[in-house]
Short mmCIF file of C-alpha atoms in Angstrom, two decimals:
data_model
loop_
_atom_site.label_atom_id
_atom_site.label_comp_id
_atom_site.label_asym_id
_atom_site.label_seq_id
_atom_site.Cartn_x
_atom_site.Cartn_y
_atom_site.Cartn_z
CA MET O 915 -13.92 -24.67 -3.72
CA GLU O 916 -13.59 -23.97 -7.45
CA SER O 917 -9.96 -24.03 -8.55
CA GLN O 918 -10.54 -21.45 -11.29
CA PRO O 919 -13.81 -19.52 -10.89
CA LEU O 920 -14.84 -17.25 -13.74
CA VAL O 921 -13.63 -13.64 -13.61
CA SER O 922 -15.54 -10.96 -15.54
CA VAL O 923 -13.31 -8.10 -16.72
CA ILE O 924 -15.36 -5.01 -17.57
CA THR O 925 -13.81 -2.44 -19.94
CA PRO O 926 -15.86 0.64 -20.81
CA PHE O 927 -14.45 2.73 -23.64
CA PHE O 928 -15.10 6.03 -25.39
CA ASN O 929 -12.85 7.09 -28.28
CA THR O 930 -9.78 5.16 -27.12
CA LYS O 931 -8.60 3.85 -30.49
CA LYS O 932 -4.99 4.63 -29.57
CA PHE O 933 -4.92 2.44 -26.47
CA ILE O 934 -7.75 -0.11 -26.42
CA GLN O 935 -5.89 -2.86 -28.24
CA GLU O 936 -3.11 -2.86 -25.64
CA ALA O 937 -5.69 -3.03 -22.83
CA ILE O 938 -7.41 -6.02 -24.45
CA GLU O 939 -4.11 -7.81 -25.09
CA SER O 940 -3.18 -7.42 -21.40
CA VAL O 941 -6.26 -9.51 -20.55
CA LEU O 942 -5.56 -12.08 -23.27
CA THR O 943 -2.05 -12.65 -21.87
CA GLN O 944 -3.15 -13.28 -18.26
CA SER O 945 -1.62 -16.33 -16.60
CA TYR O 946 -5.12 -17.01 -15.23
CA GLN O 947 -7.24 -18.52 -17.99
CA ASN O 948 -10.87 -18.57 -16.81
CA TRP O 949 -12.02 -15.06 -17.63
CA GLU O 950 -14.47 -13.21 -19.84
CA LEU O 951 -13.90 -9.71 -21.19
CA LEU O 952 -16.90 -7.41 -21.57
CA LEU O 953 -16.18 -4.43 -23.86
CA ILE O 954 -18.75 -1.67 -23.21
CA ASP O 955 -18.92 0.92 -25.98
CA ASP O 956 -19.98 4.30 -24.56
CA GLY O 957 -20.77 5.84 -27.95
CA SER O 958 -17.32 5.87 -29.58
CA SER O 959 -16.84 7.52 -32.95
CA ASP O 960 -13.07 7.22 -33.52
CA GLY O 961 -12.67 3.63 -34.71
CA SER O 962 -12.31 1.98 -31.31
CA THR O 963 -15.71 0.34 -31.91
CA VAL O 964 -14.27 -1.56 -34.87
CA ILE O 965 -11.32 -2.76 -32.81
CA ALA O 966 -13.59 -3.98 -29.98
CA GLN O 967 -15.93 -5.77 -32.38
CA HIS O 968 -12.97 -7.42 -34.11
CA TYR O 969 -11.76 -8.98 -30.84
CA ALA O 970 -15.32 -10.05 -29.97
CA ASP O 971 -15.56 -11.84 -33.34
CA LEU O 972 -12.10 -13.36 -32.93
CA TYR O 973 -12.70 -14.71 -29.40
CA LEU O 974 -16.41 -15.57 -29.48
CA GLU O 975 -16.41 -17.49 -26.18
CA LYS O 976 -14.22 -15.06 -24.23
CA VAL O 977 -14.73 -11.49 -25.47
CA HIS O 978 -18.15 -9.85 -25.66
CA TYR O 979 -19.15 -6.47 -27.13
CA PHE O 980 -22.04 -4.35 -25.77
CA GLU O 981 -23.29 -0.83 -26.40
CA HIS O 982 -26.09 1.44 -25.19
CA ASP O 983 -29.29 1.86 -27.17
CA ASP O 984 -28.74 3.96 -30.30
CA HIS O 985 -24.98 3.93 -29.59
CA GLN O 986 -25.44 6.65 -26.93
CA ASN O 987 -22.72 8.16 -24.73
CA LEU O 988 -24.09 7.71 -21.18
CA GLY O 989 -20.95 7.92 -19.03
CA LYS O 990 -18.58 5.71 -17.06
CA SER O 991 -20.92 4.66 -14.26
CA THR O 992 -23.78 3.66 -16.55
CA SER O 993 -21.38 1.79 -18.84
CA ARG O 994 -19.79 -0.14 -15.99
CA ASN O 995 -23.23 -0.96 -14.58
CA LEU O 996 -24.20 -2.35 -17.99
CA GLY O 997 -21.12 -4.55 -17.81
CA ILE O 998 -22.03 -5.72 -14.31
CA SER O 999 -25.53 -6.65 -15.49
CA LYS O 1000 -24.08 -8.78 -18.30
CA ALA O 1001 -21.26 -10.34 -16.27
CA LYS O 1002 -21.38 -14.06 -15.42
CA GLY O 1003 -18.26 -14.26 -13.27
CA LYS O 1004 -17.92 -14.97 -9.56
CA TYR O 1005 -15.41 -12.11 -9.41
CA ILE O 1006 -15.41 -8.78 -11.22
CA ALA O 1007 -12.45 -6.65 -12.32
CA PHE O 1008 -12.46 -3.28 -14.07
CA LEU O 1009 -9.98 -2.19 -16.71
CA ASP O 1010 -10.24 1.21 -18.38
CA ALA O 1011 -9.39 1.11 -22.07
CA ASP O 1012 -6.19 3.15 -21.63
CA ASP O 1013 -4.77 1.06 -18.77
CA VAL O 1014 -3.26 -2.45 -18.65
CA PHE O 1015 -3.13 -5.48 -16.37
CA LEU O 1016 0.21 -7.12 -15.55
CA PRO O 1017 0.27 -10.86 -16.39
CA GLN O 1018 -0.16 -12.23 -12.83
CA LYS O 1019 -2.99 -9.84 -11.89
CA LEU O 1020 -5.98 -12.18 -12.00
CA GLU O 1021 -4.15 -15.31 -10.83
CA GLN O 1022 -2.79 -13.75 -7.66
CA GLN O 1023 -5.87 -11.71 -6.76
CA VAL O 1024 -8.20 -14.68 -7.25
CA ALA O 1025 -5.96 -16.78 -4.97
CA ILE O 1026 -6.33 -14.19 -2.22
CA LEU O 1027 -10.13 -14.02 -2.45
CA GLN O 1028 -10.40 -17.80 -2.71
CA SER O 1029 -8.38 -18.22 0.51
CA GLN O 1030 -10.25 -15.49 2.40
CA PRO O 1031 -14.02 -16.11 2.12
CA GLU O 1032 -14.86 -13.14 4.36
CA THR O 1033 -12.98 -10.67 2.12
CA GLY O 1034 -15.15 -8.70 -0.30
CA MET O 1035 -12.43 -7.03 -2.35
CA VAL O 1036 -8.66 -7.04 -2.83
CA TYR O 1037 -6.37 -4.39 -4.28
CA GLY O 1038 -2.72 -3.41 -4.37
CA PRO O 1039 -0.67 -0.37 -5.41
CA THR O 1040 -0.91 0.72 -9.05
CA GLN O 1041 1.95 1.98 -11.20
CA HIS O 1042 1.58 5.51 -12.54
CA TRP O 1043 2.73 4.70 -16.06
CA TYR O 1044 4.55 7.42 -18.00
CA SER O 1045 7.04 5.23 -19.88
CA TRP O 1046 4.40 3.91 -22.29
CA THR O 1047 5.61 6.72 -24.57
CA GLY O 1048 8.99 5.00 -24.98
CA GLU O 1049 10.72 8.31 -24.24
CA GLN O 1050 13.81 7.94 -22.02
CA GLN O 1051 12.85 10.78 -19.69
CA ASP O 1052 9.44 9.21 -19.05
CA TYR O 1053 10.99 6.03 -17.64
CA GLN O 1054 12.27 8.12 -14.75
CA ARG O 1055 8.76 9.41 -14.05
CA ASP O 1056 7.16 5.98 -13.47
CA ASN O 1057 6.15 5.57 -9.85
CA ILE O 1058 4.03 3.37 -7.64
CA ARG O 1059 0.91 5.00 -6.20
CA PRO O 1060 1.28 5.00 -2.38
CA LEU O 1061 -1.00 2.66 -0.47
CA GLY O 1062 -1.12 4.95 2.54
CA VAL O 1063 -2.08 2.04 4.81
CA GLN O 1064 -0.34 -1.03 6.20
CA PRO O 1065 0.02 -3.54 3.32
CA ASN O 1066 -0.92 -7.23 3.53
CA THR O 1067 -3.70 -6.33 5.94
CA LEU O 1068 -7.45 -6.99 6.09
CA PHE O 1069 -9.40 -3.80 6.81
CA HIS O 1070 -12.90 -3.90 8.25
CA PRO O 1071 -15.56 -1.23 7.60
CA PRO O 1072 -15.33 1.73 7.76
CA SER O 1073 -11.59 2.14 8.34
CA LEU O 1074 -10.48 2.47 4.69
CA VAL O 1075 -13.08 5.14 3.90
CA THR O 1076 -11.76 7.15 6.85
CA GLN O 1077 -8.18 6.84 5.57
CA PHE O 1078 -9.20 7.84 2.02
CA LEU O 1079 -10.73 11.04 3.45
CA LYS O 1080 -7.69 11.82 5.57
CA ILE O 1081 -4.92 11.23 3.04
CA VAL O 1082 -5.00 12.70 -0.45
CA GLY O 1083 -3.87 10.38 -3.21
CA ILE O 1084 -4.18 6.90 -1.68
CA VAL O 1085 -7.54 5.89 -3.16
CA PRO O 1086 -6.88 2.79 -5.31
CA CYS O 1087 -7.36 2.83 -9.07
CA THR O 1088 -10.28 0.90 -10.54
CA CYS O 1089 -7.84 -1.26 -12.52
CA GLY O 1090 -6.35 -2.41 -9.21
CA LEU O 1091 -9.54 -3.99 -7.85
CA LEU O 1092 -10.93 -7.51 -7.81
CA ILE O 1093 -14.38 -7.73 -6.21
CA ARG O 1094 -16.82 -10.49 -5.38
CA ARG O 1095 -19.87 -10.24 -7.61
CA GLU O 1096 -22.29 -10.59 -4.68
CA VAL O 1097 -20.64 -7.63 -2.95
CA ILE O 1098 -21.09 -5.36 -5.99
CA GLU O 1099 -24.69 -6.48 -6.30
CA ALA O 1100 -25.32 -5.92 -2.59
CA VAL O 1101 -24.22 -2.25 -2.88
CA SER O 1102 -26.03 -1.74 -6.24
CA GLY O 1103 -22.87 -1.06 -8.24
CA PHE O 1104 -21.99 2.44 -9.44
CA ASP O 1105 -24.23 5.47 -8.90
CA ASP O 1106 -25.66 6.69 -12.23
CA THR O 1107 -25.94 10.26 -10.84
CA ILE O 1108 -22.13 10.58 -10.71
CA GLN O 1109 -20.52 9.75 -14.05
CA HIS O 1110 -17.16 11.35 -14.81
CA MET O 1111 -15.23 12.37 -11.67
CA PHE O 1112 -15.10 10.51 -8.33
CA GLU O 1113 -17.47 7.87 -9.74
CA ASP O 1114 -14.86 5.24 -8.78
CA GLN O 1115 -14.68 6.57 -5.21
CA VAL O 1116 -18.45 6.19 -4.93
CA LEU O 1117 -18.20 2.44 -5.59
CA LEU O 1118 -15.14 2.12 -3.35
CA ALA O 1119 -16.91 3.87 -0.48
CA LYS O 1120 -19.93 1.58 -0.83
CA ILE O 1121 -17.76 -1.55 -0.81
CA CYS O 1122 -15.44 -0.42 2.01
CA LEU O 1123 -18.49 0.43 4.15
CA HIS O 1124 -20.07 -2.94 3.39
CA ALA O 1125 -17.34 -5.62 3.46
CA PRO O 1126 -13.77 -6.32 4.66
CA VAL O 1127 -11.10 -5.37 2.11
CA TYR O 1128 -7.63 -6.91 1.80
CA VAL O 1129 -4.79 -4.54 0.81
CA ASP O 1130 -1.79 -6.32 -0.71
CA SER O 1131 1.74 -5.06 -1.31
CA ASN O 1132 1.98 -6.36 -4.89
CA CYS O 1133 1.52 -4.14 -7.96
CA TRP O 1134 -0.67 -5.78 -10.62
CA ASP O 1135 -1.60 -2.99 -13.04
CA ARG O 1136 -0.53 0.18 -14.82
CA TYR O 1137 -2.47 3.45 -14.90
CA ARG O 1138 -1.49 5.26 -18.11
CA GLN O 1139 -0.65 8.95 -17.64
CA HIS O 1140 -1.62 11.01 -20.69
CA SER O 1141 -3.17 14.36 -21.57
CA GLU O 1142 -6.35 12.88 -23.11
CA SER O 1143 -7.57 11.09 -19.97
CA SER O 1144 -10.74 12.37 -18.30
CA CYS O 1145 -8.76 13.31 -15.18
CA SER O 1146 -6.17 15.27 -17.17
CA LYS O 1147 -8.87 17.09 -19.12
CA ALA O 1148 -10.67 18.03 -15.89
CA ILE O 1149 -7.45 19.47 -14.47
CA GLN O 1150 -6.74 21.36 -17.72
CA THR O 1151 -10.20 22.94 -17.72
CA GLY O 1152 -10.06 23.82 -14.01
CA LYS O 1153 -12.92 21.47 -13.07
CA TYR O 1154 -10.69 19.41 -10.81
CA HIS O 1155 -7.54 19.78 -8.75
CA PRO O 1156 -6.24 16.94 -6.56
CA LEU O 1157 -5.03 19.29 -3.79
CA LYS O 1158 -7.56 22.16 -3.85
CA PRO O 1159 -11.31 22.43 -3.21
CA ASN O 1160 -13.24 21.80 -6.41
CA PRO O 1161 -16.87 21.17 -7.44
CA ALA O 1162 -16.36 17.49 -8.35
CA HIS O 1163 -14.92 16.74 -4.93
CA GLN O 1164 -17.77 18.58 -3.21
CA ILE O 1165 -20.36 16.57 -5.13
CA TYR O 1166 -18.70 13.34 -3.99
CA LEU O 1167 -18.44 14.44 -0.35
CA ASN O 1168 -22.09 15.51 -0.30
CA TRP O 1169 -23.04 12.13 -1.77
CA LEU O 1170 -20.94 10.34 0.88
CA GLN O 1171 -22.49 12.32 3.72
CA LYS O 1172 -25.99 11.47 2.49
CA TYR O 1173 -25.06 7.81 1.99
CA ILE O 1174 -23.61 7.47 5.49
CA THR O 1175 -26.69 9.10 7.00
CA THR O 1176 -29.12 6.98 4.98
CA HIS O 1177 -27.35 3.75 5.88
CA ARG O 1178 -26.89 4.79 9.52
CA VAL O 1179 -23.12 4.32 9.56
CA GLN O 1180 -22.02 5.42 13.02
CA ASP O 1181 -18.30 5.89 13.49
CA ALA O 1182 -16.77 8.92 15.22
CA GLU O 1183 -13.45 8.87 13.35
CA LEU O 1184 -15.22 8.61 9.98
CA SER O 1185 -17.59 11.45 10.88
CA ASN O 1186 -14.69 13.68 11.97
CA ALA O 1187 -12.73 12.97 8.80
CA LEU O 1188 -15.76 13.74 6.62
CA GLU O 1189 -16.49 16.94 8.52
CA LYS O 1190 -12.89 18.07 8.06
CA ALA O 1191 -13.01 17.28 4.33
CA LEU O 1192 -16.24 19.27 3.94
CA TYR O 1193 -14.97 22.29 5.91
CA PRO O 1194 -13.63 24.23 2.85
CA TYR O 1195 -17.05 23.88 1.18
CA HIS O 1196 -19.24 24.60 4.19
CA HIS O 1197 -17.08 27.52 5.37
CA PRO O 1198 -15.23 28.82 2.29
CA MET O 1199 -14.51 32.29 3.71
CA LEU O 1200 -13.19 30.95 7.02
CA TYR O 1201 -11.12 28.38 5.13
CA PHE O 1202 -9.65 31.14 2.93
CA LEU O 1203 -8.90 33.35 5.94
CA LEU O 1204 -7.30 30.44 7.77
CA ARG O 1205 -4.99 29.78 4.83
CA VAL O 1206 -4.06 33.47 4.66
CA LYS O 1207 -3.47 33.54 8.43
CA ASN O 1208 -1.18 30.53 8.28
CA LYS O 1209 0.77 32.01 5.37
CA VAL O 1210 1.20 35.33 7.18
CA ALA O 1211 2.25 33.50 10.34
CA ARG O 1212 4.94 31.61 8.45
CA ILE O 1213 6.29 34.82 6.97
CA ALA O 1214 6.17 36.57 10.35
CA ARG O 1215 8.09 33.82 12.08
CA LYS O 1216 10.89 34.37 9.60
CA LYS O 1217 10.94 38.14 10.14
CA PHE O 1218 10.78 38.46 13.93
CA PRO O 1219 14.17 39.01 15.60
CA GLY O 1220 13.65 36.09 18.00
CA SER O 1221 13.05 33.73 15.11
CA VAL O 1222 16.11 35.05 13.31
CA HIS O 1223 18.17 34.58 16.46
CA ARG O 1224 17.03 30.99 16.89
CA PHE O 1225 17.52 30.27 13.21
CA LEU O 1226 21.10 31.60 13.25
CA GLY O 1227 21.85 29.72 16.43
CA THR O 1228 20.64 26.48 14.92
CA GLN O 1229 22.55 27.04 11.67
CA LEU O 1230 25.83 28.09 13.32
CA LEU O 1231 25.89 25.73 16.28
CA GLY O 1232 23.83 22.85 14.96
CA ASP O 1233 23.05 20.22 17.58
CA LYS O 1234 24.98 22.22 20.22
CA TYR O 1235 22.44 25.03 20.17
CA ILE O 1236 19.84 24.75 22.95
CA PRO O 1237 17.09 27.41 22.91
CA PRO O 1238 16.41 29.08 26.27
CA THR O 1239 13.31 28.10 28.23
CA GLY O 1240 10.23 29.55 26.57
CA ALA O 1241 11.94 30.01 23.20
CA MET O 1242 11.25 26.53 21.81
CA ASP O 1243 9.52 26.56 18.44
CA PHE O 1244 7.93 23.17 17.84
CA GLY O 1245 6.49 24.27 14.50
CA SER O 1246 4.65 21.44 12.75
CA LEU O 1247 5.41 19.09 15.66
CA ARG O 1248 3.27 21.00 18.17
CA ARG O 1249 0.44 18.50 17.94
CA VAL O 1250 -0.87 15.63 20.04
CA THR O 1251 -1.64 13.37 17.08
CA PRO O 1252 0.93 11.98 14.62
CA MET O 1253 1.33 13.00 11.00
CA SER O 1254 0.59 9.38 10.08
CA GLN O 1255 -1.16 6.55 11.89
CA ALA O 1256 0.34 4.04 9.44
CA PHE O 1257 4.02 4.24 10.53
CA GLY O 1258 4.61 6.77 7.70
CA TYR O 1259 3.62 4.44 4.82
CA ASP O 1260 1.32 7.16 3.51
CA ARG O 1261 4.23 9.63 3.31
CA GLY O 1262 6.92 7.35 1.95
CA GLN O 1263 9.18 4.70 3.48
CA PRO O 1264 8.71 4.24 7.26
CA VAL O 1265 11.85 4.99 9.26
CA ASP O 1266 12.09 1.47 10.68
CA ARG O 1267 11.90 0.00 7.16
CA TYR O 1268 15.00 2.06 6.27
CA TYR O 1269 16.96 0.21 8.96
CA ILE O 1270 15.38 -3.19 8.23
CA GLU O 1271 16.14 -3.05 4.51
CA ASN O 1272 19.67 -1.70 5.02
CA PHE O 1273 20.28 -4.57 7.46
CA LEU O 1274 19.02 -7.18 4.97
CA ALA O 1275 21.02 -5.59 2.15
CA HIS O 1276 24.18 -5.75 4.29
CA TYR O 1277 23.68 -9.47 4.97
CA GLN O 1278 22.04 -10.43 1.68
CA GLU O 1279 24.70 -13.12 1.09
CA ASP O 1280 23.00 -15.00 3.96
CA VAL O 1281 19.74 -15.14 1.98
CA ARG O 1282 20.53 -18.41 0.24
CA GLY O 1283 19.56 -22.08 0.12
CA ARG O 1284 16.18 -22.84 1.65
CA VAL O 1285 14.78 -19.55 2.98
CA LEU O 1286 11.84 -19.02 5.33
CA GLU O 1287 10.05 -15.69 5.72
CA ILE O 1288 7.05 -14.54 7.75
CA GLY O 1289 3.80 -13.55 6.00
CA ASP O 1290 5.10 -13.23 2.44
CA ASP O 1291 8.30 -13.67 0.42
CA ASN O 1292 8.89 -10.02 -0.50
CA TYR O 1293 12.27 -9.70 1.22
CA THR O 1294 13.35 -13.16 0.05
CA ARG O 1295 12.80 -12.08 -3.54
CA GLN O 1296 14.28 -8.61 -3.00
CA PHE O 1297 17.52 -9.74 -1.36
CA GLY O 1298 17.87 -13.33 -2.64
CA GLY O 1299 18.94 -12.74 -6.22
CA TYR O 1300 21.94 -14.47 -7.76
CA VAL O 1301 25.36 -15.52 -6.53
CA SER O 1302 26.85 -12.56 -8.45
CA SER O 1303 25.81 -10.14 -11.16
CA LYS O 1304 27.73 -12.23 -13.70
CA ASP O 1305 26.52 -15.61 -12.43
CA SER O 1306 23.15 -17.07 -13.45
CA VAL O 1307 23.07 -19.49 -10.48
CA GLN O 1308 20.40 -18.48 -7.98
CA ARG O 1309 21.35 -18.39 -4.31
CA ILE O 1310 17.87 -19.58 -3.27
CA THR O 1311 16.91 -23.23 -3.81
CA GLN O 1312 13.53 -23.09 -2.03
CA SER O 1313 11.41 -20.24 -0.68
CA ASP O 1314 8.90 -20.87 2.13
CA VAL O 1315 6.42 -18.54 3.80
CA LEU O 1316 5.25 -19.10 7.39
CA HIS O 1317 1.89 -17.76 8.58
CA VAL O 1318 0.27 -18.33 11.96
CA THR O 1319 -3.25 -19.02 10.65
CA LYS O 1320 -4.86 -20.46 7.53
CA GLY O 1321 -6.06 -18.10 4.82
CA ASN O 1322 -2.80 -16.56 3.56
CA PRO O 1323 -2.44 -17.70 -0.09
CA LYS O 1324 1.31 -17.10 0.04
CA ALA O 1325 1.88 -19.38 3.02
CA THR O 1326 3.58 -22.74 2.42
CA ILE O 1327 3.72 -23.54 6.15
CA VAL O 1328 1.01 -22.73 8.69
CA GLY O 1329 2.32 -22.75 12.24
CA ASP O 1330 2.94 -20.87 15.46
CA LEU O 1331 6.55 -20.04 16.35
CA THR O 1332 5.85 -20.67 20.04
CA CYS O 1333 4.60 -24.22 19.52
CA GLY O 1334 5.26 -24.98 15.86
CA ASP O 1335 6.02 -28.67 16.02
CA ASN O 1336 4.94 -28.98 12.38
CA ILE O 1337 7.72 -26.60 11.30
CA PRO O 1338 10.55 -28.98 10.31
CA SER O 1339 13.73 -28.98 12.42
CA ASN O 1340 17.23 -28.36 11.00
CA SER O 1341 15.71 -27.36 7.65
CA PHE O 1342 16.38 -23.71 6.80
CA ASP O 1343 19.58 -22.04 5.67
CA CYS O 1344 18.09 -18.60 6.35
CA PHE O 1345 15.11 -17.30 8.33
CA ILE O 1346 14.03 -13.70 7.63
CA LEU O 1347 12.12 -12.65 10.75
CA THR O 1348 11.46 -8.91 10.60
CA HIS O 1349 9.41 -7.07 13.23
CA THR O 1350 7.35 -10.08 14.27
CA ILE O 1351 8.33 -11.32 17.72
CA GLN O 1352 6.93 -8.19 19.39
CA LEU O 1353 3.52 -9.68 18.54
CA ILE O 1354 4.33 -12.94 20.39
CA TYR O 1355 3.82 -13.07 24.15
CA ASP O 1356 6.12 -16.08 24.73
CA VAL O 1357 9.19 -14.62 23.03
CA ARG O 1358 11.55 -17.18 24.60
CA ALA O 1359 9.60 -20.08 23.05
CA ALA O 1360 9.67 -18.35 19.65
CA ILE O 1361 13.46 -17.89 19.74
CA LYS O 1362 13.83 -21.53 20.76
CA THR O 1363 11.86 -22.52 17.64
CA VAL O 1364 14.01 -20.23 15.47
CA HIS O 1365 17.10 -22.05 16.70
CA ARG O 1366 15.51 -25.50 16.23
CA ILE O 1367 14.37 -25.04 12.62
CA LEU O 1368 17.66 -23.59 11.34
CA LYS O 1369 20.13 -25.96 9.75
CA PRO O 1370 23.53 -26.17 11.45
CA GLY O 1371 25.29 -23.09 10.11
CA GLY O 1372 21.95 -21.50 9.24
CA VAL O 1373 21.36 -17.78 9.82
CA ALA O 1374 18.41 -15.94 11.33
CA LEU O 1375 18.12 -12.31 10.25
CA VAL O 1376 15.89 -10.77 12.90
CA THR O 1377 14.69 -7.22 13.58
CA VAL O 1378 12.65 -5.96 16.53
CA PRO O 1379 11.20 -2.55 17.51
CA GLY O 1380 12.62 -0.45 20.31
CA ILE O 1381 11.02 3.00 20.33
CA SER O 1382 7.80 2.71 18.38
CA HIS O 1383 4.10 3.32 18.47
CA ILE O 1384 2.12 0.08 18.37
CA GLY O 1385 0.17 0.80 15.22
CA ASP O 1386 -3.53 0.67 14.70
CA TYR O 1387 -5.99 -1.73 13.07
CA GLN O 1388 -4.82 -5.32 13.65
CA TRP O 1389 -1.39 -4.69 15.21
CA ALA O 1390 -2.53 -2.84 18.33
CA ASP O 1391 -4.44 -5.94 19.49
CA TYR O 1392 -1.34 -8.17 19.36
CA TRP O 1393 1.64 -5.91 20.14
CA CYS O 1394 3.14 -7.22 23.38
CA TRP O 1395 6.71 -5.93 23.59
CA SER O 1396 9.27 -3.30 22.71
CA PHE O 1397 12.91 -4.30 23.15
CA THR O 1398 16.38 -3.03 24.03
CA ALA O 1399 19.70 -4.40 22.84
CA LEU O 1400 20.29 -5.80 26.34
CA SER O 1401 16.99 -7.70 26.52
CA VAL O 1402 17.54 -9.12 23.03
CA LYS O 1403 21.09 -10.17 23.87
CA ARG O 1404 20.06 -12.04 27.00
CA MET O 1405 17.18 -13.86 25.30
CA PHE O 1406 19.14 -14.93 22.22
CA GLU O 1407 22.16 -16.04 24.29
CA GLU O 1408 19.94 -18.69 25.90
CA PHE O 1409 20.00 -20.53 22.55
CA PHE O 1410 22.81 -19.10 20.43
CA PRO O 1411 26.48 -18.74 21.50
CA ALA O 1412 27.40 -15.11 22.19
CA GLU O 1413 30.11 -15.22 19.53
CA ASN O 1414 27.45 -16.18 16.93
CA LEU O 1415 25.37 -13.08 17.58
CA GLN O 1416 25.73 -9.67 15.96
CA ILE O 1417 23.35 -7.21 17.60
CA GLU O 1418 23.17 -3.55 16.56
CA THR O 1419 20.96 -0.61 17.46
CA HIS O 1420 19.76 2.09 15.07
CA GLY O 1421 18.31 5.51 15.73
CA ASN O 1422 18.77 8.73 17.68
CA VAL O 1423 16.55 11.33 19.34
CA LEU O 1424 15.62 12.99 16.03
CA VAL O 1425 14.81 9.70 14.30
CA ALA O 1426 12.82 8.47 17.31
CA ASN O 1427 10.66 11.58 17.28
CA ALA O 1428 10.25 11.43 13.51
CA PHE O 1429 9.17 7.79 13.66
CA LEU O 1430 6.66 8.44 16.44
CA TYR O 1431 5.15 11.28 14.43
CA GLY O 1432 4.89 9.06 11.33
CA ILE O 1433 7.44 11.08 9.34
CA ALA O 1434 8.94 9.12 6.42
CA SER O 1435 12.63 8.33 6.01
CA GLU O 1436 12.74 10.43 2.83
CA GLU O 1437 12.01 13.50 4.97
CA LEU O 1438 15.27 13.03 6.91
CA ARG O 1439 18.84 13.36 5.68
CA GLN O 1440 20.95 10.22 5.41
CA GLU O 1441 23.43 11.48 8.02
CA GLU O 1442 20.51 11.99 10.40
CA LEU O 1443 19.21 8.48 9.82
CA ASP O 1444 22.64 6.87 10.13
CA TYR O 1445 23.72 8.63 13.35
CA ARG O 1446 23.50 6.09 16.19
CA ASP O 1447 22.76 6.89 19.81
CA ARG O 1448 22.31 3.78 21.98
CA ASN O 1449 20.09 5.78 24.31
CA TYR O 1450 17.47 6.00 21.53
CA GLN O 1451 17.05 2.52 20.10
CA VAL O 1452 14.42 2.75 17.36
CA THR O 1453 15.25 -0.54 15.64
CA ILE O 1454 17.42 -3.44 16.84
CA THR O 1455 18.88 -5.90 14.34
CA ILE O 1456 20.12 -9.40 15.16
CA ARG O 1457 22.15 -11.79 13.03
CA ALA O 1458 22.09 -15.15 14.79
CA VAL O 1459 24.06 -18.15 13.43
CA LYS O 1460 23.31 -21.69 14.56
CA PRO O 1461 26.57 -23.53 15.27
CA ASP O 1462 27.71 -26.07 12.65
CA THR O 1463 27.70 -28.76 15.34
CA VAL O 1464 24.89 -28.79 17.88
#
């Protein structure tokens, strides 16, 4: 396997004099060195051509300038396809001339594709970048584009296309992608008939219908938000709206329907999602009437005496108010499918993650010395930090990542907790084990290993699900257990003294229902999240300390 295969970065540009230099510099400063940058001039007339040619002259072996015949303006898709035709790399990345890569982008994405030969593309969340202006108020507007799906997961066709149709705003940015060259060639790159809006979604749909795609939790790029971008201009002129039916969206959906039919993609969930997305265009009058009907119904519910009575009862008596039989108003919850199939990731922070991260924050002083974490080191980095805000001494001396199979580029140890003889004994000061042992059939053997690999005095910070759905995609095939505080207590007491265990439950009837529906923690009030009812155990947290003398 090549240690550093060539990556071709393709940057089309059209009148981006203000930003193109910063985009180019973000490639030049990559920690990964084996790249080529292809600057594709789409007929610029503002001076950006001169800037691009200057860098091509300055870095003759690394930066290359191309343009269309007669310096024509032919559009994004045609320009990117020109770049693909000239590219020599094993992997291909795209960077628009007003966006930037973060320094570790290529290094970390290449590592993932190198370790996962079956994966055709990798991407992570992109930062919506307002603070490039340097204005103080814009720093508060920066945000990370939601993934909308379970991170650190390999998705097989056509699951991602289905999710992109269902959830507005989770389609990845082109600057977030790294793709195998043979995959792009197999799907014939971009479609020259769609140039300016949704042209990126065309390529994404082709790839996600053709090859497995790995979605990572790391952010590697910034998508500049400014009024001169093609998306902003389309919104300003009324040609596009992210939340309303519009011609550009219809063109894309019609293309997708034809593509799926031509390539004989047969998947019921995908077909249903596409049909639902096309409904406003195929039945515009019915769609309009349905929206009016729903709006009238909402107003009517507020006006009817029964609704007023129930509203006042709820407001005055709070949780003590119980509607009479037949007077229950389930509202948005009267449905047999959840709001989210992804634990609420597509709406915000999942409810269980609220409890997990609060638990780790409470015991973050335990995250020190040699730390082991499952799957990745995100929580190790988030809660490890320094001894104090005024002390430059790091609490963590070594960070390890355990994964059950080969192929995870972040893993330093490959082993199975139920029979992991290769995991060293008495070695770890802290083991962060969040929501994992429900996927292990032999839980007792796993807890035995946890005890064995901790140093004397070492701490295991463990969380397990109580009330939960079992997820979809890869998790449903491995989810064996849900727990109670009693079952956890009895299992852990087989290996840890009772006085060395701190076991707590989190959740209540409201939180349990919200979590099952896929409602995010941000949609609940803090007092609702923090109220504990042991009869509704959504998440169970365990702090287990190995005795100093064994």
